[in-house]
Short mmCIF file of C-alpha atoms (C1' of nucleotides) in Angstrom, two decimals:
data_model
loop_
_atom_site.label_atom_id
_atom_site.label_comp_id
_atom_site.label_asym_id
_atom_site.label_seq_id
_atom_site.Cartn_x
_atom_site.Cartn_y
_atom_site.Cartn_z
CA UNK A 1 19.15 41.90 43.91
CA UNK A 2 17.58 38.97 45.43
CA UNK A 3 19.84 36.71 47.82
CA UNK A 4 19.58 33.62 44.91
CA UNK A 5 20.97 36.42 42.61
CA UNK A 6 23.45 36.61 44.76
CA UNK A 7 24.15 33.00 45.79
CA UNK A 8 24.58 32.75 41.83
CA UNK A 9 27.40 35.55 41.27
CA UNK A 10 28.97 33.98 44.33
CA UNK A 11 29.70 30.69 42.87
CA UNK A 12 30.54 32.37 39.42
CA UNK A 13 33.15 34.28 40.46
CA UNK A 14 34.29 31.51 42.86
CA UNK A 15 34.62 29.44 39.70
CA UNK A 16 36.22 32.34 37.31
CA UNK A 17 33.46 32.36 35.07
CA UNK A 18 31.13 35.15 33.40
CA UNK A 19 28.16 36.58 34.19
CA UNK A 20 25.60 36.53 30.72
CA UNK A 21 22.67 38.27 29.91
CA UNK A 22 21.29 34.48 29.40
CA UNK A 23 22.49 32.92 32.86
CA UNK A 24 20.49 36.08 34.40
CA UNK A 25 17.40 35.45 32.24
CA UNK A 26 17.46 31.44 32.94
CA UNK A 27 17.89 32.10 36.55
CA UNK A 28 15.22 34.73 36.89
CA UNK A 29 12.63 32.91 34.60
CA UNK A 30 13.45 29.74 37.15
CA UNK A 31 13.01 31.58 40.34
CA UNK A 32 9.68 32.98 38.96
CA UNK A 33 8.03 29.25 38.33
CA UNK A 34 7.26 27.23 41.22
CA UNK A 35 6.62 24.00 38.78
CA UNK A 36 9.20 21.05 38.53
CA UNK A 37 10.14 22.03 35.49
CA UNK A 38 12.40 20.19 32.64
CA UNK A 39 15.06 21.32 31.23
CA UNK A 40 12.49 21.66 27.61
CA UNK A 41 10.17 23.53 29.51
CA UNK A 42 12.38 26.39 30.93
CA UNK A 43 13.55 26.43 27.57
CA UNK A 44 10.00 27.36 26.31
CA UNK A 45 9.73 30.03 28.76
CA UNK A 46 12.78 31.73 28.53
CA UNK A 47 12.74 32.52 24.62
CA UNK A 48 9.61 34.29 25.43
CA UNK A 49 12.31 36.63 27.07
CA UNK A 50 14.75 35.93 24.54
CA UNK A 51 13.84 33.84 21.01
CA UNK A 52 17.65 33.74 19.98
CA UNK A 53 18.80 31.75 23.35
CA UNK A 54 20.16 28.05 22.61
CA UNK A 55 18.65 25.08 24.38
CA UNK A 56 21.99 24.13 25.18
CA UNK A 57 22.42 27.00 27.08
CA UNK A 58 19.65 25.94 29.47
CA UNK A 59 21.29 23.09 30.09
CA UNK A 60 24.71 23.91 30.79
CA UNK A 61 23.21 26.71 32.85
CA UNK A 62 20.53 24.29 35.11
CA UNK A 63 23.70 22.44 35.81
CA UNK A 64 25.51 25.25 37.04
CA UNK A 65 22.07 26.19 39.44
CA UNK A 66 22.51 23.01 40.76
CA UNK A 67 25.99 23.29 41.64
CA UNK A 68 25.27 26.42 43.52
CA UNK A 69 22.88 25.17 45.40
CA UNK A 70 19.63 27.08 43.74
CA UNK A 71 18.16 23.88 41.98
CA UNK A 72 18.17 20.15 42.23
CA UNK A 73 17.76 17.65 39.96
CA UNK A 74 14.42 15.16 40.49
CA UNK A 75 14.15 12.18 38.31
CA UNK A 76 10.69 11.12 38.01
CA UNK A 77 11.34 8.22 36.01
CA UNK A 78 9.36 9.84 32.76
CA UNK A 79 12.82 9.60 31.38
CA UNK A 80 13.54 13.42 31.99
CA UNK A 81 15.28 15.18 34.51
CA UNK A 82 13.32 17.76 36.23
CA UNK A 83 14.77 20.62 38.59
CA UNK A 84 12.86 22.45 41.60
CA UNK A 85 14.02 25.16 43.67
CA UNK A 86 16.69 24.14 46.14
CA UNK A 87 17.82 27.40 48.08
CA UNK A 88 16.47 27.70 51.43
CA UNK A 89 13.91 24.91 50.55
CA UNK A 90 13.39 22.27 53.21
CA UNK A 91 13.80 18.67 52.30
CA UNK A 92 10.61 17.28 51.09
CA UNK A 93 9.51 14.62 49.01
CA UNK A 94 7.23 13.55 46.19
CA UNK A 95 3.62 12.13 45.24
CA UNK A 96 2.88 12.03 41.57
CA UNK A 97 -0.44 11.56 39.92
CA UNK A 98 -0.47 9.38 37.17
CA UNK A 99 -3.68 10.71 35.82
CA UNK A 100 -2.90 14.29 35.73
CA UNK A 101 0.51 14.33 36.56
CA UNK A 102 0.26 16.84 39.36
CA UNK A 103 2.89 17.20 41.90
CA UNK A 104 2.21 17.29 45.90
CA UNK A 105 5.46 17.84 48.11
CA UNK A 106 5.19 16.66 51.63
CA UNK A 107 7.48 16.09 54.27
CA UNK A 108 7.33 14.38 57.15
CA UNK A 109 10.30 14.22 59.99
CA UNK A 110 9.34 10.83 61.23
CA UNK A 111 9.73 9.36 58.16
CA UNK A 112 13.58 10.94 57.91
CA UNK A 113 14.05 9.49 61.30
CA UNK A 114 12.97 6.52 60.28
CA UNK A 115 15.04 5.89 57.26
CA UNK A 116 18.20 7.01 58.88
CA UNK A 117 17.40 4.57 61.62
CA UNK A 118 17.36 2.15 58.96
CA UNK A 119 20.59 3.41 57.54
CA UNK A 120 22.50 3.31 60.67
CA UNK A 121 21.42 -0.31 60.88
CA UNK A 122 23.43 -1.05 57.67
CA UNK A 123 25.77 1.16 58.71
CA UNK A 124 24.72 3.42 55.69
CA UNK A 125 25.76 7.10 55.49
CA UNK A 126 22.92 9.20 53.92
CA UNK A 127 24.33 11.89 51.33
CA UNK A 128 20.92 12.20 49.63
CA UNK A 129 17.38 10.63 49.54
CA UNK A 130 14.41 10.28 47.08
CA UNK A 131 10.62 9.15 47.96
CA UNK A 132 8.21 8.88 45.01
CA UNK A 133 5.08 7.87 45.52
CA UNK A 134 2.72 7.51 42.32
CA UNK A 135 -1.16 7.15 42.83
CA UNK A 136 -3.99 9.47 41.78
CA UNK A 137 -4.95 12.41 43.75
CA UNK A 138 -7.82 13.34 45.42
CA UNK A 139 -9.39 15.80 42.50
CA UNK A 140 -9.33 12.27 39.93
CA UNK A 141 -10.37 10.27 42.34
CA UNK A 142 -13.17 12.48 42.96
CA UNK A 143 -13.52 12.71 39.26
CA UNK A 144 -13.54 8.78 38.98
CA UNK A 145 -15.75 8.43 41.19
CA UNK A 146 -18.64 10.74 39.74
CA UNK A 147 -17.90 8.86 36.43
CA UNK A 148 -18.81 5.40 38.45
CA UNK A 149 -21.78 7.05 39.82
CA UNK A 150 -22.76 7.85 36.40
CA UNK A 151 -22.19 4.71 34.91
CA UNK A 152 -24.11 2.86 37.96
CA UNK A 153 -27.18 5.33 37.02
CA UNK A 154 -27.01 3.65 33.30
CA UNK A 155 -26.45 0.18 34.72
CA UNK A 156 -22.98 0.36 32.60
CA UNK A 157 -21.13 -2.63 34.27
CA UNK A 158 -17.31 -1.71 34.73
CA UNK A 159 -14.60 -4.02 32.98
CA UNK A 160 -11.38 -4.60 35.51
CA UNK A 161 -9.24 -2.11 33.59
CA UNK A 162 -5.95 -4.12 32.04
CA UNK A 163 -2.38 -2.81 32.53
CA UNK B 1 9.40 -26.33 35.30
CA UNK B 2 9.80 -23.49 37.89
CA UNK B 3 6.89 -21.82 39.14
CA UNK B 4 8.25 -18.95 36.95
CA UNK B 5 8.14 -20.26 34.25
CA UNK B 6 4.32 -21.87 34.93
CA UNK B 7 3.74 -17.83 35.34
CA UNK B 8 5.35 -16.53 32.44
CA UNK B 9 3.85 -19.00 30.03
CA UNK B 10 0.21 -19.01 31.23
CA UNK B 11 1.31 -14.84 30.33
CA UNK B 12 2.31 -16.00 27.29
CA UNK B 13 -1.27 -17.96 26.60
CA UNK B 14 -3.44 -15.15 28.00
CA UNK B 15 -2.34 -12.77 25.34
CA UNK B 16 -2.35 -14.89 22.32
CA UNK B 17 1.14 -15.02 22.10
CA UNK B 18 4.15 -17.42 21.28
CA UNK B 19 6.86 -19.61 23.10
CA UNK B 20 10.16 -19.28 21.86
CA UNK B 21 13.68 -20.63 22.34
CA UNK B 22 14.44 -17.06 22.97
CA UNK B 23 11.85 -16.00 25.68
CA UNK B 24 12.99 -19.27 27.58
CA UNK B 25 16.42 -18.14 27.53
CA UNK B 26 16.36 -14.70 28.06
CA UNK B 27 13.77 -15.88 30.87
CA UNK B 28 16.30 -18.45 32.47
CA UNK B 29 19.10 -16.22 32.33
CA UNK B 30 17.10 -13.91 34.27
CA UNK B 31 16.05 -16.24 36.88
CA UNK B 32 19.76 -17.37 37.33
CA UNK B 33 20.96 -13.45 38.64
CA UNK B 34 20.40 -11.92 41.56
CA UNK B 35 22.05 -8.77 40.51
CA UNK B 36 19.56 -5.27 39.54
CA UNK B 37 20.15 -5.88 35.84
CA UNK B 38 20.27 -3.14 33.20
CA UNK B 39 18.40 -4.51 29.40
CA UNK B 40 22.47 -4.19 28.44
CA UNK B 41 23.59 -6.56 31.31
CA UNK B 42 21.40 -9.14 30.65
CA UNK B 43 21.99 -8.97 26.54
CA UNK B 44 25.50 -9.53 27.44
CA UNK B 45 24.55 -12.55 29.84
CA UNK B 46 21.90 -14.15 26.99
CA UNK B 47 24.67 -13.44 24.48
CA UNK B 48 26.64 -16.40 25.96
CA UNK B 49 23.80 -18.34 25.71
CA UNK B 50 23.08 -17.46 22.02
CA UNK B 51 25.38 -14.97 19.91
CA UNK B 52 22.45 -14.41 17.52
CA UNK B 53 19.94 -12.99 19.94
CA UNK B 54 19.17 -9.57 19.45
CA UNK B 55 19.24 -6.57 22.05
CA UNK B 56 15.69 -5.57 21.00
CA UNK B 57 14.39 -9.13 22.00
CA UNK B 58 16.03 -8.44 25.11
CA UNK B 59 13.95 -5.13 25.94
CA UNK B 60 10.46 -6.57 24.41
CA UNK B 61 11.22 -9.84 26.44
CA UNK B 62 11.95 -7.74 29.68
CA UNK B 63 8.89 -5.82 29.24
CA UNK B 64 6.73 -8.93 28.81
CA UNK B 65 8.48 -10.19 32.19
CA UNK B 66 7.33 -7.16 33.71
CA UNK B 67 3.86 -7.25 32.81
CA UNK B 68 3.80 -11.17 33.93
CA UNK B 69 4.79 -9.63 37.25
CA UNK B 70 8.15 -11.74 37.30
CA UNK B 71 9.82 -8.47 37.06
CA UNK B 72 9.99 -5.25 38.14
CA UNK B 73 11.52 -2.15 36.49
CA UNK B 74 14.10 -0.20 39.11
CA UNK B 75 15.56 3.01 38.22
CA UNK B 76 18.05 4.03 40.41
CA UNK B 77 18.75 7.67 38.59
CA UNK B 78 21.49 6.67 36.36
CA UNK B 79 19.45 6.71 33.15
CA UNK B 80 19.33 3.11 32.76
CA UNK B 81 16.37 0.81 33.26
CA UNK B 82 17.12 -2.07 35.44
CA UNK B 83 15.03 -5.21 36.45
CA UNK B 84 14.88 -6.99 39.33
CA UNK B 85 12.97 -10.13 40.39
CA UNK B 86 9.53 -9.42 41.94
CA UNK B 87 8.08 -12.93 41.33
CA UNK B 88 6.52 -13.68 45.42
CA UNK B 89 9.52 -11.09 46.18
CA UNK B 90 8.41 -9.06 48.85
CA UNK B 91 8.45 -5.15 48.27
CA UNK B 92 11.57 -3.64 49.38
CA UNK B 93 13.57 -0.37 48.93
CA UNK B 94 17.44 0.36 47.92
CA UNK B 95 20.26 1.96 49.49
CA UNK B 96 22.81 2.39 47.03
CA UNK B 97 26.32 3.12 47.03
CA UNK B 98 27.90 5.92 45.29
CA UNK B 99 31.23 4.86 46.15
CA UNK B 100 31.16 0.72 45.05
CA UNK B 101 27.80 0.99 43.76
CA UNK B 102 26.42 -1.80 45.57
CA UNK B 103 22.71 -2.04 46.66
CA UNK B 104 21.36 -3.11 49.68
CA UNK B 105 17.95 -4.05 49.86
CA UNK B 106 15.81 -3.44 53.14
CA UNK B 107 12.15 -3.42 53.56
CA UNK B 108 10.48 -1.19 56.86
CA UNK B 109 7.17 -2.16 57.86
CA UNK B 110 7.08 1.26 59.77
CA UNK B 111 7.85 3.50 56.94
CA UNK B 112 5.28 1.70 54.87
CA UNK B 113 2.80 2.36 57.37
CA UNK B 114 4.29 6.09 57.41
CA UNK B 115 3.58 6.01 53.44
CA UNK B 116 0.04 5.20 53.68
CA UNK B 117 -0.50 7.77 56.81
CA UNK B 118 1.63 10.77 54.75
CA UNK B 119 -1.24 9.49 51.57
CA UNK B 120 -4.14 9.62 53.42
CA UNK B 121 -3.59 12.86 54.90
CA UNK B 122 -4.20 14.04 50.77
CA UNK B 123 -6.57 11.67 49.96
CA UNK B 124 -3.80 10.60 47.58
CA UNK B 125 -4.58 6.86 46.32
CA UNK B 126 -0.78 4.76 46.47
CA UNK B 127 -0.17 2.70 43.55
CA UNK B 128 3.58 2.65 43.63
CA UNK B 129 6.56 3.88 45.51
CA UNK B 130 9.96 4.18 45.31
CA UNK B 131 12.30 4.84 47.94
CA UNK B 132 16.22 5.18 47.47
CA UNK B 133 18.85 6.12 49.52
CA UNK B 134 21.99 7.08 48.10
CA UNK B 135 25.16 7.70 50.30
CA UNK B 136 28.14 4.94 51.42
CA UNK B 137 28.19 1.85 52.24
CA UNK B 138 29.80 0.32 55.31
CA UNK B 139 32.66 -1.08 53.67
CA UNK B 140 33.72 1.85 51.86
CA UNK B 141 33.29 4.30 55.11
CA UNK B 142 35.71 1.78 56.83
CA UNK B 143 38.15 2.09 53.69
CA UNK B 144 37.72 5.49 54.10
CA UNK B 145 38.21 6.01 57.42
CA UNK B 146 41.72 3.35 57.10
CA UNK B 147 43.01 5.85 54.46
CA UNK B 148 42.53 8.67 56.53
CA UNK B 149 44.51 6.79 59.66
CA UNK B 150 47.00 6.79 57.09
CA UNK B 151 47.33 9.93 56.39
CA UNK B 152 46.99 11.09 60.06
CA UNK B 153 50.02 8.99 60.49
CA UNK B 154 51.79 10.60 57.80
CA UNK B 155 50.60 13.65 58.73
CA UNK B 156 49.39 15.33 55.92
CA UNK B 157 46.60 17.48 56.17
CA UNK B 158 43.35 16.48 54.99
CA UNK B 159 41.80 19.20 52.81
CA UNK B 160 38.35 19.75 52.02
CA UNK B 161 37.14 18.07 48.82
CA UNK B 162 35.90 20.45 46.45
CA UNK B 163 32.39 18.49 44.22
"C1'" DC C 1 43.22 41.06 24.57
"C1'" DT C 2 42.30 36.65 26.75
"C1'" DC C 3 39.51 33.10 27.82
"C1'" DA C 4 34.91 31.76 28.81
"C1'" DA C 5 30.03 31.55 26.81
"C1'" DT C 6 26.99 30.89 23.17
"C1'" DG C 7 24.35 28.58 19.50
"C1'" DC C 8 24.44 25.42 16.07
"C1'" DA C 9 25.05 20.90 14.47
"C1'" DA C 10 26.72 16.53 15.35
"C1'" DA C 11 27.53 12.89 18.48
"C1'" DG C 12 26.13 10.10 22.37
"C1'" DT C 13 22.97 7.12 25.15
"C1'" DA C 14 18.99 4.37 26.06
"C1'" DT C 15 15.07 2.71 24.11
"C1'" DT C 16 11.39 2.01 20.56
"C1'" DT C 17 9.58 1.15 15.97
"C1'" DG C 18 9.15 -0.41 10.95
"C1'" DC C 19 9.91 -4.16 8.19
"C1'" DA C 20 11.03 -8.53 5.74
"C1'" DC C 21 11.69 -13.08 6.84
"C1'" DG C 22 11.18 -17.18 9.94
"C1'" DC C 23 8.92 -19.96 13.30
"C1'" DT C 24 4.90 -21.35 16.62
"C1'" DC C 25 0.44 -22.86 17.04
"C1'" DG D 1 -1.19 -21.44 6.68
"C1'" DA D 2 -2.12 -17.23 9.75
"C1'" DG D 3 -0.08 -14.33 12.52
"C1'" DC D 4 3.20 -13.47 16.04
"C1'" DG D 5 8.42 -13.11 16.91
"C1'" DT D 6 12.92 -11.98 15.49
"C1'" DG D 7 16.95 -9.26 14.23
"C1'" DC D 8 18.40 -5.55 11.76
"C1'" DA D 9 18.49 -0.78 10.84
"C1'" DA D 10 16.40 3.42 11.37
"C1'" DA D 11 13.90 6.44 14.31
"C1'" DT D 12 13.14 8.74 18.62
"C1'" DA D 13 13.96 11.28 22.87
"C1'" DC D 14 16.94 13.45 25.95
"C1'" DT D 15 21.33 15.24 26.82
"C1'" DT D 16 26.24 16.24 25.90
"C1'" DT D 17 30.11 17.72 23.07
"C1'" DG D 18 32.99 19.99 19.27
"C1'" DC D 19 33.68 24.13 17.14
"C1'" DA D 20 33.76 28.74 15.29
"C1'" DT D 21 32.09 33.09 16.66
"C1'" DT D 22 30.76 36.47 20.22
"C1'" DG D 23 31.30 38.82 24.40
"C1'" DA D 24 32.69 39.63 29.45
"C1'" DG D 25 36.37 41.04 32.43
#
DNA sequence: CTCAATGCAAAGTATTTGCACGCTC
DNA sequence: GAGCGTGCAAATACTTTGCATTGAG
């Protein structure tokens, strides 16, 4: 049994609940993706283990990872709330690309200093922090860039994109 | 006429589209807030203005604000959309209090600079952040800290709250 | 055997869209 | 007048809740 396994009975039985065929599927399917998933996609992947399992279930079940301390929530403002792997894992934050919609996590302990310098200016206790940076990534930049390149080579003049 | 509204209707004339007693309002009504309104808040405040004005209005309206650049869309995490000025407003981020729910706004030339150092280092191109802070605010710590005087006083132990 | 868990359907939120009529330009 | 804008209702998307049945302890 792994020690997230066992972080999960844990808080189960601290709580008087039950331990389900589907809370061990849903937590096992979660520990073996490394993606910020959605609630819709672990859904998707665990009826491949089980096709009779209720998206409800998935729900109520992400919540209760959360509350044990194996998954947080991450709202990426798509309107959806994802969850990522919270045991053990260091703090970290977020840059999205709006191209391709890939995820790099970075972390960086000046920046922590930093904002809790700021907080302590306002007098601000910290309980919990979000950074989201949105851009493009280097791999569609890159790809942007050859399709300049391109155009330049058939004297294509580029429009200033609207929106 | 406010430079605001010199923005939002050369907006208006760049896309082809139409003044109407409606925009202005739902426009002006903005303007006069300072608050981080949800689309709900400021249908309530327009309301007053003109009971026949519909809640749809109010969403299209605030999107066309947005794309004027007299607003910006904030979302704190709460599921709602909400809109603050961003008309010559420089960028800022929010600390926001889970106790009062108040929002301080505070800007770090440091951390920006931290930002675009952390994006660099993966070639990542910054289009956007968002930065929140979520903890207690500086009047509710010293509430908090008053009640527990008050109990020391009394002296009843403090137990450790559970969630 | 008791009470929690499950899956379904229905209800809730927040927001968007289709449409007939009305109002700018 | 042509076409956008409006308000309504319906649709959509995500998530939660009520309920009867199933299953763990």
């Amino acid at each position: 049994m792994t020690e997230e396994q066992e972080v999960f009975l844990k808080h189960i039985q601290k709580k008087g609940l039950k331990r389900t065929s589907q809370r061990d599927l849903i937590l096992d399917t979660f520990l073996r993706t490394e993606a910020h998933l959605s609630s819709e996609d672990l859904y998707r992947l665990v009826k491949q283990g089980d096709p009779s399992i209720g998206q409800t279930t998935v729900y109520r079940t992400l919540k209760l990872l959360t509350e044990a301390g194996l998954a947080r929530e991450v709202r990426f403002g798509d309107g959806v709330t994802h969850y990522e792997h919270h045991y053990k894992h260091q703090h970290h934050d977020h840059m999205i690309c709006s191209e391709c919609g890939r995820i790099i996590e970075f972390y960086s302990a000046e920046l922590e200093a930093l904002q809790d310098a700021m907080a302590a200016k306002h007098r601000f206790q910290i309980n919990e922090h979000l950074l989201r940076i949105i851009g493009i990534c280097a791999e569609c930049r890159r790809a942007a860039k050859d399709a300049e390149k391109v155009d330049a080579a058939r004297r294509i003049p580029r429009r200033a994109t609207a929106r």
